């Protein structure tokens, strides 16, 4: 663990040097952020005098959105995208951008085979778009970077949910603004369940808990500070919107639906006693088989579905969920939340040996190579590049024949900067990492895959649903805002 922290943490931390004013993009909101400088970010150790010591606030559970109508075989939701003030740090009201006033975003529960329509009203002063990450949706409903809707207008997104159950999420995607919008709060959880999943005896009800993890940076007044590519500054860890909280649990099994909604932070999670967790799912839903592990990795945008059995702990035990990756010191970012075992409870739940059957992988007939890179020479305005180019809205970078399966070999060409890789529309399979078969945590359906410096992954994707233009990009959102994104067209 110490080795991992010093190697990867050091490497990731090193990316901040000189990259803090990247892309020439100035912050979009708030006088505080407009005045923030690279020097402030480098002095991040001095931030956040108001953040409380760990485990002093309770972690809330996320509110579940209710549909405004369930007529015509679809669930219809109405959401207002607005700025509100919410208590993140105890006793301080922080301005945040929200879906319907919730920070972090709420949970929307959907079912495979039943359509969802969300009508969003934009009550901000900026254009927005809303992307259902991991969803198989038509191009008009994908919430692409240029397909925005302006202040005072509304937009309805239609989600057919013709895909297996999965822990999806939605977030802002307005180009050059997505990174700040998401940082300030525009992300939410979208749990799609199917008949198979509901037939399994997994922990459910109050024992299935979505947890949105991220980092943040606050000024002395407790307001969020957004600085582009601020890899050093965001050293306050939030779990469901509260800084390093505690969460009371019963001595039984829980199912945690983990989402990393950070812009750029990678988490490597473990329990403080080294205890085992059972991972049952990833981005695209359940794995075929559960596996036991003492660590769970989440790059930005990734999800993990994890069962922890607290029955092995006596009532009164407190277990910390730790993070072993930088940037930031272990004191700042090494603790995520604490589970306090406060009572016993009966537990009829069980993790079956077989969870699902994954879809077949048709033979791939096309191979492509994709390279992610960004300037890491310390220049003032580093560029984020996909195959050597910054994203251009009208340029089609890959043309794909509808119905084909393809192998994409994706490389992070950087020496110190980590990236990851996300494709819209499809759930892919990760065939190899560095030429070797992947471990069980990457053996299921994925839509986002981590790429530490120099790493290469080989992906298998099938493009047999919608035709049209979609993006693929690095999901370190400050990087995609800098241009590390490209278009593919299926026709
Ligand atoms: Cu979660 Cu194009 O993004
Ligand atoms: Cu990146």
PDB file of C-alpha atoms in Angstrom, residues 22-23 371-375 381-391 414 419 474 478-485:
ATOM      1  CA  UNK A  22      -4.423  24.547 -18.709  1.00  0.00           C
ATOM      2  CA  UNK A  23      -6.192  25.167 -21.920  1.00  0.00           C
ATOM      3  CA  UNK A 371      -3.833   7.305 -28.468  1.00  0.00           C
ATOM      4  CA  UNK A 372      -4.532   9.687 -25.599  1.00  0.00           C
ATOM      5  CA  UNK A 373      -1.979  12.325 -24.738  1.00  0.00           C
ATOM      6  CA  UNK A 374      -1.562  15.738 -23.276  1.00  0.00           C
ATOM      7  CA  UNK A 375       1.282  18.184 -23.053  1.00  0.00           C
ATOM      8  CA  UNK A 381      -1.599  26.042 -21.851  1.00  0.00           C
ATOM      9  CA  UNK A 382      -1.284  22.286 -22.279  1.00  0.00           C
ATOM     10  CA  UNK A 383      -3.459  20.640 -24.887  1.00  0.00           C
ATOM     11  CA  UNK A 384      -5.422  17.465 -24.396  1.00  0.00           C
ATOM     12  CA  UNK A 385      -5.283  15.327 -27.518  1.00  0.00           C
ATOM     13  CA  UNK A 386      -6.930  12.257 -28.974  1.00  0.00           C
ATOM     14  CA  UNK A 387      -4.785  10.768 -31.740  1.00  0.00           C
ATOM     15  CA  UNK A 388      -2.728  13.935 -31.811  1.00  0.00           C
ATOM     16  CA  UNK A 389      -5.669  16.290 -32.316  1.00  0.00           C
ATOM     17  CA  UNK A 390      -7.962  18.324 -30.124  1.00  0.00           C
ATOM     18  CA  UNK A 391     -11.685  17.635 -30.505  1.00  0.00           C
ATOM     19  CA  UNK A 414       1.892  10.080 -21.372  1.00  0.00           C
ATOM     20  CA  UNK A 419      -6.139   9.146 -18.180  1.00  0.00           C
ATOM     21  CA  UNK A 474     -10.912  10.874 -21.502  1.00  0.00           C
ATOM     22  CA  UNK A 478     -10.724  18.747 -17.224  1.00  0.00           C
ATOM     23  CA  UNK A 479      -8.876  16.808 -19.945  1.00  0.00           C
ATOM     24  CA  UNK A 480     -11.898  16.334 -22.207  1.00  0.00           C
ATOM     25  CA  UNK A 481     -12.639  20.035 -21.786  1.00  0.00           C
ATOM     26  CA  UNK A 482      -9.114  20.678 -23.074  1.00  0.00           C
ATOM     27  CA  UNK A 483      -9.854  18.629 -26.177  1.00  0.00           C
ATOM     28  CA  UNK A 484      -9.090  14.995 -25.334  1.00  0.00           C
ATOM     29  CA  UNK A 485     -12.194  13.815 -27.156  1.00  0.00           C
TER      30      UNK A 485
END
